[in-house]
């Protein structure tokens, strides 16, 4: 019990510091910390991705080395998504009341350790035809790998909720759309660097290197993370960001002030559990993630097996998905602000419609250059809805006081989609064909499109 109390005190949200009164010092402090926090969150999340998307490129080599079926590969990948789904929601609740400066480096450090343990399993578990607890060594290996990859998923899920909290508290409403989109491009940068690095490592040093090299990088980066993060502005004596940035700022009314002092549980129930818009966003997010992780996780092995690309060529093709997908991530927030006056649903509808068309084209095309183009466009039209639906739209449909929780709630549903994508894609390929798997992704995009049409009607009524 004493140990738990010490941990609770270490990670608890810091109290507000003595307010800084000097305007010049406030300006200087805000400018310095906003830049440091944004850059550290961006680079940090890139490193998070390098410790979880490495498996996408390693899968074909793991299959050849360990003899897994497509369904078993899907099960292995989905073990992370299962724990990530639950963890993103639970950690979203935790992040609203914990110290961002301490929780994020901890999560990244443990994620790095689980990557190392994942590789270690393949070296130390027996491969002889003997049984352990009545189970063959192959089954023991599969479930041990799935266990450690699932643990990785839990600590990976600690990454985004605290960052959502920081984005909400350090950037005002009028600038948050662009800042959120810019930061969200870290997903694509992280995926791109992970794919390129993992492809290089797998070909030259074996699939195990795709796990231990990113882990070493992550351990080193944890110290940078800790040094360059802060919790809320008030924790270092700065005023609330809305009061600081908005010249038309109006002090909260008595009713609004009263609501801000409500117990966290009541705010959570009102703005999340009883919020129909949040539930619709969560449903749409399920099917966006079926496509997002279906393409990211399976394109390399699809191109290698179905279209006979080399692993390096397939990995290079996949790298265009996050690389060009950055345009969708940044553009979605900008276009919805600039051309649709803050309405997010129209951008989601356009992206999802074009996504379905690109997936169909990718299925029937055999020209290498066109496949590169189609994979790039799939990245653009997946990343747009991904950043809007479960991130910006979720926060704007809720309250800043539950920013971590609402993104964690939608993220949980998103990773339900990732689980469906992992197991579902592998099962469909084993039972039917690769064409069946891509049709599965197309149908998912169309279902998400239908839900976003309902959200558009709700936006137009405002």
Tab-separated table of C-alpha atoms in Angstrom:
chain	number	residue	atom	x	y	z
A	1	UNK	CA	0.000	0.000	0.000
A	2	UNK	CA	2.851	2.380	0.859
A	3	UNK	CA	4.369	1.754	-2.585
A	4	UNK	CA	1.069	2.632	-4.268
A	5	UNK	CA	0.829	5.854	-2.285
A	6	UNK	CA	4.348	6.841	-3.345
A	7	UNK	CA	3.516	6.158	-7.014
A	8	UNK	CA	0.271	8.106	-6.732
A	9	UNK	CA	2.083	11.108	-5.255
A	10	UNK	CA	4.809	10.925	-7.921
A	11	UNK	CA	2.363	10.949	-10.844
A	12	UNK	CA	-0.383	13.186	-9.447
A	13	UNK	CA	-1.216	16.431	-11.233
A	14	UNK	CA	0.859	19.310	-9.811
A	15	UNK	CA	-0.915	22.082	-7.939
A	16	UNK	CA	-1.076	25.567	-9.429
A	17	UNK	CA	2.102	27.552	-8.820
A	18	UNK	CA	2.261	31.150	-7.638
A	19	UNK	CA	0.928	33.228	-10.578
A	20	UNK	CA	3.460	35.237	-12.574
A	21	UNK	CA	2.378	38.867	-12.651
A	22	UNK	CA	4.939	40.427	-14.979
A	23	UNK	CA	3.508	40.581	-18.536
A	24	UNK	CA	6.906	40.403	-20.199
A	25	UNK	CA	7.885	37.340	-18.217
A	26	UNK	CA	4.552	35.673	-19.037
A	27	UNK	CA	5.112	36.288	-22.756
A	28	UNK	CA	8.661	34.949	-22.617
A	29	UNK	CA	7.743	31.882	-20.552
A	30	UNK	CA	4.745	31.000	-22.715
A	31	UNK	CA	6.750	31.375	-25.941
A	32	UNK	CA	9.568	29.180	-24.641
A	33	UNK	CA	7.444	26.401	-23.194
A	34	UNK	CA	4.859	26.215	-25.978
A	35	UNK	CA	7.630	25.572	-28.512
A	36	UNK	CA	9.469	23.075	-26.283
A	37	UNK	CA	6.283	21.216	-25.400
A	38	UNK	CA	5.017	21.033	-28.972
A	39	UNK	CA	8.341	19.793	-30.370
A	40	UNK	CA	8.842	17.236	-27.606
A	41	UNK	CA	5.284	15.924	-28.041
A	42	UNK	CA	5.809	15.669	-31.810
A	43	UNK	CA	9.198	13.944	-31.669
A	44	UNK	CA	8.092	11.826	-28.716
A	45	UNK	CA	5.086	10.437	-30.527
A	46	UNK	CA	7.245	9.656	-33.548
A	47	UNK	CA	9.365	7.493	-31.216
A	48	UNK	CA	6.222	5.869	-29.787
A	49	UNK	CA	5.251	4.840	-33.320
A	50	UNK	CA	8.687	3.417	-34.020
A	51	UNK	CA	8.113	1.025	-31.101
A	52	UNK	CA	4.787	-0.269	-32.415
A	53	UNK	CA	4.669	-0.006	-36.210
A	54	UNK	CA	7.955	-1.911	-36.534
A	55	UNK	CA	5.961	-5.146	-36.501
A	56	UNK	CA	4.286	-4.305	-39.840
A	57	UNK	CA	7.530	-4.737	-41.774
A	58	UNK	CA	8.776	-7.592	-39.593
A	59	UNK	CA	5.695	-9.799	-40.204
A	60	UNK	CA	6.779	-11.425	-43.515
A	61	UNK	CA	10.208	-12.318	-42.098
A	62	UNK	CA	8.594	-13.589	-38.883
A	63	UNK	CA	6.251	-15.748	-40.943
A	64	UNK	CA	9.147	-17.258	-42.887
A	65	UNK	CA	11.255	-17.770	-39.757
A	66	UNK	CA	8.578	-18.948	-37.335
A	67	UNK	CA	5.985	-20.459	-39.686
A	68	UNK	CA	2.919	-18.518	-38.561
A	69	UNK	CA	-0.286	-18.529	-40.654
A	70	UNK	CA	-1.981	-15.289	-41.712
A	71	UNK	CA	-4.597	-15.745	-38.985
A	72	UNK	CA	-1.854	-16.207	-36.373
A	73	UNK	CA	-0.057	-13.093	-37.632
A	74	UNK	CA	-3.350	-11.237	-37.346
A	75	UNK	CA	-3.790	-12.520	-33.792
A	76	UNK	CA	-0.289	-11.368	-32.897
A	77	UNK	CA	-0.873	-7.877	-34.268
A	78	UNK	CA	-4.314	-7.631	-32.674
A	79	UNK	CA	-2.930	-8.390	-29.203
A	80	UNK	CA	-1.546	-4.837	-29.169
A	81	UNK	CA	-4.802	-3.380	-30.449
A	82	UNK	CA	-6.852	-5.190	-27.799
A	83	UNK	CA	-4.873	-3.801	-24.868
A	84	UNK	CA	-4.467	-0.448	-26.620
A	85	UNK	CA	-8.248	-0.154	-26.999
A	86	UNK	CA	-8.905	-0.675	-23.290
A	87	UNK	CA	-5.803	1.203	-22.227
A	88	UNK	CA	-6.555	4.289	-24.288
A	89	UNK	CA	-9.858	4.760	-22.479
A	90	UNK	CA	-8.540	3.919	-18.999
A	91	UNK	CA	-5.405	5.992	-19.478
A	92	UNK	CA	-7.533	8.819	-20.843
A	93	UNK	CA	-9.319	8.963	-17.495
A	94	UNK	CA	-6.009	8.794	-15.657
A	95	UNK	CA	-4.282	11.437	-17.813
A	96	UNK	CA	-6.793	14.160	-16.937
A	97	UNK	CA	-5.555	13.964	-13.338
A	98	UNK	CA	-1.864	13.083	-13.695
A	99	UNK	CA	1.380	14.916	-14.415
A	100	UNK	CA	2.080	14.866	-18.165
A	101	UNK	CA	5.773	15.533	-17.513
A	102	UNK	CA	6.131	12.209	-15.690
A	103	UNK	CA	3.572	9.858	-17.201
A	104	UNK	CA	4.757	10.166	-20.826
A	105	UNK	CA	8.450	9.277	-20.269
A	106	UNK	CA	7.356	6.347	-18.096
A	107	UNK	CA	5.063	4.999	-20.810
A	108	UNK	CA	7.744	5.259	-23.496
A	109	UNK	CA	10.370	3.602	-21.281
A	110	UNK	CA	8.178	0.569	-20.521
A	111	UNK	CA	7.167	0.300	-24.193
A	112	UNK	CA	10.873	0.091	-25.070
A	113	UNK	CA	11.422	-2.640	-22.473
A	114	UNK	CA	8.528	-4.727	-23.846
A	115	UNK	CA	10.015	-4.476	-27.361
A	116	UNK	CA	13.233	-5.957	-25.984
A	117	UNK	CA	11.357	-8.722	-24.131
A	118	UNK	CA	9.393	-9.503	-27.318
A	119	UNK	CA	12.643	-10.248	-29.175
A	120	UNK	CA	14.125	-12.109	-26.220
A	121	UNK	CA	11.231	-14.604	-26.313
A	122	UNK	CA	12.171	-15.777	-29.801
A	123	UNK	CA	15.730	-16.470	-28.608
A	124	UNK	CA	15.120	-18.263	-25.306
A	125	UNK	CA	11.902	-20.256	-25.773
A	126	UNK	CA	12.562	-23.881	-26.773
A	127	UNK	CA	11.897	-24.956	-30.359
A	128	UNK	CA	12.391	-28.715	-29.827
A	129	UNK	CA	9.322	-30.973	-30.201
A	130	UNK	CA	8.598	-31.084	-26.476
A	131	UNK	CA	5.481	-29.995	-24.645
A	132	UNK	CA	5.235	-27.408	-21.868
A	133	UNK	CA	2.088	-27.690	-19.749
A	134	UNK	CA	0.757	-29.967	-22.458
A	135	UNK	CA	1.223	-27.334	-25.167
A	136	UNK	CA	3.634	-27.538	-28.122
A	137	UNK	CA	6.500	-24.984	-28.138
A	138	UNK	CA	5.077	-23.277	-31.230
A	139	UNK	CA	1.870	-22.413	-29.352
A	140	UNK	CA	3.826	-21.296	-26.287
A	141	UNK	CA	5.931	-18.986	-28.467
A	142	UNK	CA	2.911	-17.498	-30.250
A	143	UNK	CA	1.045	-16.695	-27.043
A	144	UNK	CA	4.145	-15.412	-25.261
A	145	UNK	CA	4.864	-13.041	-28.146
A	146	UNK	CA	1.196	-11.976	-28.117
A	147	UNK	CA	1.402	-11.380	-24.349
A	148	UNK	CA	4.405	-9.057	-24.545
A	149	UNK	CA	3.051	-7.269	-27.607
A	150	UNK	CA	-0.176	-6.765	-25.681
A	151	UNK	CA	1.760	-5.274	-22.752
A	152	UNK	CA	3.403	-2.939	-25.259
A	153	UNK	CA	-0.069	-1.920	-26.420
A	154	UNK	CA	-1.106	-0.915	-22.910
A	155	UNK	CA	1.841	1.426	-22.409
A	156	UNK	CA	1.600	2.705	-25.979
A	157	UNK	CA	-1.962	3.743	-25.106
A	158	UNK	CA	-0.539	6.073	-22.428
A	159	UNK	CA	0.989	8.248	-25.153
A	160	UNK	CA	-1.891	10.095	-26.760
A	161	UNK	CA	-4.275	11.023	-23.870
A	162	UNK	CA	-1.720	13.162	-21.976
A	163	UNK	CA	-0.733	14.814	-25.250
A	164	UNK	CA	-4.397	15.617	-25.960
A	165	UNK	CA	-4.506	17.221	-22.527
A	166	UNK	CA	-1.417	19.336	-23.277
A	167	UNK	CA	-2.745	20.423	-26.672
A	168	UNK	CA	-5.986	21.524	-25.021
A	169	UNK	CA	-4.327	23.504	-22.227
A	170	UNK	CA	-1.363	25.059	-24.050
A	171	UNK	CA	-3.116	26.126	-27.281
A	172	UNK	CA	-6.299	28.209	-27.502
A	173	UNK	CA	-9.496	27.353	-29.375
A	174	UNK	CA	-8.647	29.688	-32.249
A	175	UNK	CA	-5.295	28.026	-32.965
A	176	UNK	CA	-5.959	24.477	-31.824
A	177	UNK	CA	-7.238	23.192	-35.175
A	178	UNK	CA	-3.981	23.888	-36.996
A	179	UNK	CA	-1.755	22.949	-34.041
A	180	UNK	CA	-3.645	19.683	-33.554
A	181	UNK	CA	-3.301	18.843	-37.240
A	182	UNK	CA	0.390	19.719	-37.275
A	183	UNK	CA	1.046	17.571	-34.219
A	184	UNK	CA	-1.053	14.716	-35.627
A	185	UNK	CA	1.315	14.497	-38.578
A	186	UNK	CA	3.664	12.833	-36.068
A	187	UNK	CA	1.566	9.676	-36.638
A	188	UNK	CA	2.550	9.657	-40.304
A	189	UNK	CA	6.150	10.731	-39.701
A	190	UNK	CA	6.491	7.994	-37.083
A	191	UNK	CA	4.974	5.366	-39.368
A	192	UNK	CA	7.178	6.467	-42.268
A	193	UNK	CA	10.402	6.393	-40.255
A	194	UNK	CA	9.417	3.099	-38.653
A	195	UNK	CA	8.724	1.482	-42.031
A	196	UNK	CA	11.959	2.764	-43.594
A	197	UNK	CA	14.129	1.904	-40.590
A	198	UNK	CA	12.493	-1.504	-40.052
A	199	UNK	CA	12.772	-2.395	-43.749
A	200	UNK	CA	16.482	-1.580	-43.686
A	201	UNK	CA	17.078	-3.515	-40.454
A	202	UNK	CA	15.031	-6.615	-41.348
A	203	UNK	CA	16.810	-7.129	-44.680
A	204	UNK	CA	20.307	-6.648	-43.268
A	205	UNK	CA	20.158	-7.834	-39.664
A	206	UNK	CA	17.020	-9.968	-39.305
A	207	UNK	CA	13.529	-9.210	-38.038
A	208	UNK	CA	14.657	-9.066	-34.392
A	209	UNK	CA	16.659	-5.875	-35.069
A	210	UNK	CA	13.443	-4.046	-36.020
A	211	UNK	CA	12.458	-4.279	-32.343
A	212	UNK	CA	15.633	-3.781	-30.342
A	213	UNK	CA	16.994	-0.788	-32.311
A	214	UNK	CA	13.834	1.370	-31.844
A	215	UNK	CA	13.772	0.282	-28.194
A	216	UNK	CA	17.286	1.623	-27.624
A	217	UNK	CA	16.351	4.904	-29.342
A	218	UNK	CA	13.256	5.185	-27.124
A	219	UNK	CA	15.214	4.675	-23.883
A	220	UNK	CA	17.609	7.467	-24.834
A	221	UNK	CA	14.755	9.797	-25.765
A	222	UNK	CA	12.922	9.360	-22.422
A	223	UNK	CA	15.344	11.780	-20.759
A	224	UNK	CA	14.700	14.445	-23.428
A	225	UNK	CA	10.970	13.908	-22.968
A	226	UNK	CA	11.140	14.523	-19.221
A	227	UNK	CA	13.245	17.667	-19.559
A	228	UNK	CA	11.034	19.376	-22.145
A	229	UNK	CA	7.506	18.763	-20.888
A	230	UNK	CA	5.241	20.521	-18.400
A	231	UNK	CA	1.720	19.868	-17.188
A	232	UNK	CA	-0.839	22.728	-17.354
A	233	UNK	CA	0.347	26.354	-17.758
A	234	UNK	CA	-0.905	27.058	-14.236
A	235	UNK	CA	1.565	24.480	-12.893
A	236	UNK	CA	4.392	26.955	-13.644
A	237	UNK	CA	2.471	30.123	-12.747
A	238	UNK	CA	1.080	31.046	-16.178
A	239	UNK	CA	-2.518	32.170	-16.771
A	240	UNK	CA	-5.028	29.983	-18.603
A	241	UNK	CA	-4.312	29.909	-22.350
A	242	UNK	CA	-7.715	31.296	-23.354
A	243	UNK	CA	-7.260	34.264	-21.040
A	244	UNK	CA	-3.731	34.827	-22.357
A	245	UNK	CA	-4.341	34.450	-26.110
A	246	UNK	CA	-7.864	35.743	-26.654
A	247	UNK	CA	-8.168	39.573	-26.551
A	248	UNK	CA	-11.948	39.172	-26.343
A	249	UNK	CA	-11.722	36.806	-23.410
A	250	UNK	CA	-14.691	36.998	-21.081
A	251	UNK	CA	-14.511	35.676	-17.559
A	252	UNK	CA	-16.703	32.590	-17.065
A	253	UNK	CA	-20.249	33.225	-15.929
A	254	UNK	CA	-21.342	32.052	-12.522
A	255	UNK	CA	-23.006	29.026	-14.099
A	256	UNK	CA	-19.898	28.160	-16.145
A	257	UNK	CA	-17.656	28.587	-13.112
A	258	UNK	CA	-19.941	26.316	-11.122
A	259	UNK	CA	-19.746	23.678	-13.860
A	260	UNK	CA	-15.948	23.804	-13.819
A	261	UNK	CA	-16.014	22.850	-10.136
A	262	UNK	CA	-18.264	19.846	-10.684
A	263	UNK	CA	-16.801	16.459	-9.740
A	264	UNK	CA	-14.870	14.857	-12.589
A	265	UNK	CA	-17.344	11.968	-12.688
A	266	UNK	CA	-20.299	14.280	-13.388
A	267	UNK	CA	-18.436	16.112	-16.178
A	268	UNK	CA	-17.445	12.756	-17.692
A	269	UNK	CA	-21.030	11.462	-17.661
A	270	UNK	CA	-22.486	14.679	-19.081
A	271	UNK	CA	-19.973	15.370	-21.846
A	272	UNK	CA	-19.091	11.807	-22.849
A	273	UNK	CA	-21.494	9.056	-21.773
A	274	UNK	CA	-24.647	11.109	-22.375
A	275	UNK	CA	-23.317	12.855	-25.483
A	276	UNK	CA	-24.829	11.313	-28.685
A	277	UNK	CA	-22.318	13.113	-30.919
A	278	UNK	CA	-19.415	11.458	-29.111
A	279	UNK	CA	-21.034	8.041	-29.588
A	280	UNK	CA	-21.477	8.637	-33.321
A	281	UNK	CA	-17.865	9.780	-33.614
A	282	UNK	CA	-16.743	6.638	-31.789
A	283	UNK	CA	-18.760	4.432	-34.169
A	284	UNK	CA	-17.307	6.136	-37.243
A	285	UNK	CA	-13.834	5.778	-35.744
A	286	UNK	CA	-14.187	1.982	-35.527
A	287	UNK	CA	-14.384	1.681	-39.306
A	288	UNK	CA	-11.774	4.344	-40.043
A	289	UNK	CA	-9.347	2.245	-38.026
A	290	UNK	CA	-10.294	-0.955	-39.845
A	291	UNK	CA	-8.959	0.725	-42.988
A	292	UNK	CA	-6.110	2.579	-41.317
A	293	UNK	CA	-4.538	-0.445	-39.695
A	294	UNK	CA	-5.617	-2.846	-42.402
A	295	UNK	CA	-3.531	-0.914	-44.907
A	296	UNK	CA	-0.599	-0.092	-42.616
A	297	UNK	CA	-0.250	-3.614	-41.235
A	298	UNK	CA	-0.998	-5.710	-44.299
A	299	UNK	CA	0.135	-3.834	-47.429
A	300	UNK	CA	3.749	-5.045	-47.196
A	301	UNK	CA	2.800	-8.706	-46.990
A	302	UNK	CA	0.005	-8.212	-49.574
A	303	UNK	CA	2.384	-6.718	-52.133
A	304	UNK	CA	5.007	-9.347	-51.335
A	305	UNK	CA	2.678	-12.359	-51.654
A	306	UNK	CA	0.010	-11.247	-54.119
A	307	UNK	CA	1.937	-8.900	-56.420
A	308	UNK	CA	5.400	-10.450	-55.941
A	309	UNK	CA	7.210	-7.296	-54.759
A	310	UNK	CA	10.434	-7.719	-52.801
A	311	UNK	CA	10.226	-6.865	-49.087
A	312	UNK	CA	12.254	-3.680	-49.644
A	313	UNK	CA	10.078	-2.562	-52.580
A	314	UNK	CA	6.879	-3.345	-50.653
A	315	UNK	CA	8.157	-1.441	-47.610
A	316	UNK	CA	9.145	1.503	-49.832
A	317	UNK	CA	5.646	1.517	-51.340
A	318	UNK	CA	4.043	1.443	-47.883
A	319	UNK	CA	6.281	4.318	-46.761
A	320	UNK	CA	4.418	6.587	-49.185
A	321	UNK	CA	1.195	6.038	-47.225
A	322	UNK	CA	2.307	7.966	-44.106
A	323	UNK	CA	4.709	10.242	-46.000
A	324	UNK	CA	2.035	11.676	-48.309
A	325	UNK	CA	-0.634	11.059	-45.662
A	326	UNK	CA	0.804	14.035	-43.772
A	327	UNK	CA	-0.982	16.216	-46.343
A	328	UNK	CA	-4.289	14.714	-45.250
A	329	UNK	CA	-3.479	15.148	-41.569
A	330	UNK	CA	-2.515	18.813	-41.838
A	331	UNK	CA	-4.942	19.628	-44.640
A	332	UNK	CA	-8.025	18.222	-42.879
A	333	UNK	CA	-7.889	20.742	-40.042
A	334	UNK	CA	-6.949	23.619	-42.337
A	335	UNK	CA	-9.650	22.908	-44.950
A	336	UNK	CA	-12.381	22.389	-42.338
A	337	UNK	CA	-11.431	25.705	-40.668
A	338	UNK	CA	-10.911	27.703	-43.860
A	339	UNK	CA	-13.652	26.441	-46.185
A	340	UNK	CA	-16.264	24.838	-43.922
A	341	UNK	CA	-16.176	27.307	-41.001
A	342	UNK	CA	-15.094	24.746	-38.425
A	343	UNK	CA	-17.440	21.985	-39.592
A	344	UNK	CA	-15.503	18.709	-39.729
A	345	UNK	CA	-18.081	16.308	-41.221
A	346	UNK	CA	-17.896	17.610	-44.832
A	347	UNK	CA	-14.131	16.926	-44.963
A	348	UNK	CA	-14.674	13.439	-43.533
A	349	UNK	CA	-17.349	12.662	-46.143
A	350	UNK	CA	-15.139	13.788	-49.039
A	351	UNK	CA	-12.112	11.843	-47.740
A	352	UNK	CA	-14.008	8.611	-47.069
A	353	UNK	CA	-15.691	8.664	-50.492
A	354	UNK	CA	-12.332	9.042	-52.247
A	355	UNK	CA	-10.753	6.473	-49.933
A	356	UNK	CA	-13.202	3.779	-51.071
A	357	UNK	CA	-12.425	4.568	-54.716
A	358	UNK	CA	-8.648	4.415	-54.139
A	359	UNK	CA	-8.912	1.069	-52.357
A	360	UNK	CA	-10.837	-0.380	-55.285
A	361	UNK	CA	-8.235	0.968	-57.713
A	362	UNK	CA	-5.441	-0.539	-55.596
A	363	UNK	CA	-7.154	-3.934	-55.744
A	364	UNK	CA	-7.442	-4.088	-59.543
A	365	UNK	CA	-4.219	-2.284	-60.550
A	366	UNK	CA	-0.946	-4.061	-61.371
A	367	UNK	CA	1.188	-1.113	-62.507
A	368	UNK	CA	3.876	-0.415	-59.901
A	369	UNK	CA	3.971	3.379	-60.331
A	370	UNK	CA	0.181	3.645	-60.041
A	371	UNK	CA	0.250	1.490	-56.898
A	372	UNK	CA	2.668	3.991	-55.354
A	373	UNK	CA	0.213	6.784	-56.230
A	374	UNK	CA	-2.809	4.882	-54.904
A	375	UNK	CA	-1.062	4.000	-51.638
A	376	UNK	CA	-0.172	7.696	-51.238
A	377	UNK	CA	-3.798	8.730	-51.768
A	378	UNK	CA	-5.026	6.048	-49.380
A	379	UNK	CA	-2.739	7.689	-46.812
A	380	UNK	CA	-4.175	11.155	-47.486
A	381	UNK	CA	-7.828	10.070	-47.337
A	382	UNK	CA	-7.346	7.902	-44.236
A	383	UNK	CA	-5.304	10.401	-42.239
A	384	UNK	CA	-7.822	13.219	-42.684
A	385	UNK	CA	-10.743	11.443	-40.948
A	386	UNK	CA	-8.362	9.848	-38.459
A	387	UNK	CA	-7.212	13.200	-37.086
A	388	UNK	CA	-10.648	14.831	-37.187
A	389	UNK	CA	-13.049	12.167	-35.946
A	390	UNK	CA	-11.318	10.829	-32.857
A	391	UNK	CA	-9.280	13.911	-32.048
A	392	UNK	CA	-10.387	17.419	-32.894
A	393	UNK	CA	-14.111	16.656	-33.360
A	394	UNK	CA	-14.215	14.649	-30.133
A	395	UNK	CA	-12.640	17.441	-28.056
A	396	UNK	CA	-14.808	20.129	-29.663
A	397	UNK	CA	-17.940	18.075	-28.978
A	398	UNK	CA	-17.033	17.705	-25.318
A	399	UNK	CA	-15.286	19.735	-22.598
A	400	UNK	CA	-11.626	20.662	-22.162
A	401	UNK	CA	-11.784	19.231	-18.643
A	402	UNK	CA	-12.247	15.742	-20.101
A	403	UNK	CA	-10.061	16.221	-23.202
A	404	UNK	CA	-7.932	13.157	-22.427
A	405	UNK	CA	-10.939	11.027	-21.554
A	406	UNK	CA	-12.970	11.832	-24.663
A	407	UNK	CA	-10.067	11.163	-27.019
A	408	UNK	CA	-9.347	8.004	-25.060
A	409	UNK	CA	-13.001	6.977	-25.335
A	410	UNK	CA	-13.071	7.428	-29.117
A	411	UNK	CA	-9.610	5.917	-29.373
A	412	UNK	CA	-10.828	2.820	-27.564
A	413	UNK	CA	-13.466	2.320	-30.251
A	414	UNK	CA	-10.881	3.039	-32.935
A	415	UNK	CA	-8.751	0.190	-31.686
A	416	UNK	CA	-11.758	-2.099	-31.619
A	417	UNK	CA	-11.639	-1.441	-35.366
A	418	UNK	CA	-7.909	-2.191	-35.369
A	419	UNK	CA	-8.603	-5.545	-33.671
A	420	UNK	CA	-11.289	-6.337	-36.260
A	421	UNK	CA	-8.826	-5.347	-38.951
A	422	UNK	CA	-6.003	-7.507	-37.613
A	423	UNK	CA	-7.925	-10.723	-37.003
A	424	UNK	CA	-10.529	-10.066	-39.704
A	425	UNK	CA	-8.059	-9.373	-42.508
A	426	UNK	CA	-5.929	-12.401	-41.657
A	427	UNK	CA	-8.983	-14.674	-41.436
A	428	UNK	CA	-10.442	-13.418	-44.729
A	429	UNK	CA	-7.121	-13.938	-46.532
A	430	UNK	CA	-6.796	-17.486	-45.161
A	431	UNK	CA	-10.414	-18.417	-45.967
A	432	UNK	CA	-11.023	-16.438	-49.143
A	433	UNK	CA	-8.457	-14.179	-50.840
A	434	UNK	CA	-6.616	-10.886	-50.716
A	435	UNK	CA	-9.370	-9.322	-52.831
A	436	UNK	CA	-11.820	-10.263	-50.081
A	437	UNK	CA	-9.653	-8.441	-47.534
A	438	UNK	CA	-9.591	-5.232	-49.592
A	439	UNK	CA	-13.375	-5.414	-50.097
A	440	UNK	CA	-13.595	-5.653	-46.285
A	441	UNK	CA	-11.687	-2.361	-46.067
A	442	UNK	CA	-13.860	-0.712	-48.736
A	443	UNK	CA	-17.089	-1.672	-46.932
A	444	UNK	CA	-15.639	-0.281	-43.687
A	445	UNK	CA	-14.895	3.065	-45.362
A	446	UNK	CA	-18.483	3.218	-46.656
A	447	UNK	CA	-19.957	2.474	-43.212
A	448	UNK	CA	-17.878	5.284	-41.679
A	449	UNK	CA	-19.031	7.537	-44.525
A	450	UNK	CA	-22.682	6.800	-43.634
A	451	UNK	CA	-22.125	7.723	-39.973
A	452	UNK	CA	-20.348	10.961	-40.948
A	453	UNK	CA	-23.384	11.865	-43.068
A	454	UNK	CA	-25.485	11.706	-39.883
A	455	UNK	CA	-22.920	13.904	-38.124
A	456	UNK	CA	-23.142	16.426	-40.966
A	457	UNK	CA	-26.870	16.736	-40.391
A	458	UNK	CA	-26.226	17.423	-36.706
A	459	UNK	CA	-23.588	20.067	-37.577
A	460	UNK	CA	-25.916	21.835	-40.003
A	461	UNK	CA	-28.588	22.137	-37.309
A	462	UNK	CA	-26.233	24.103	-35.040
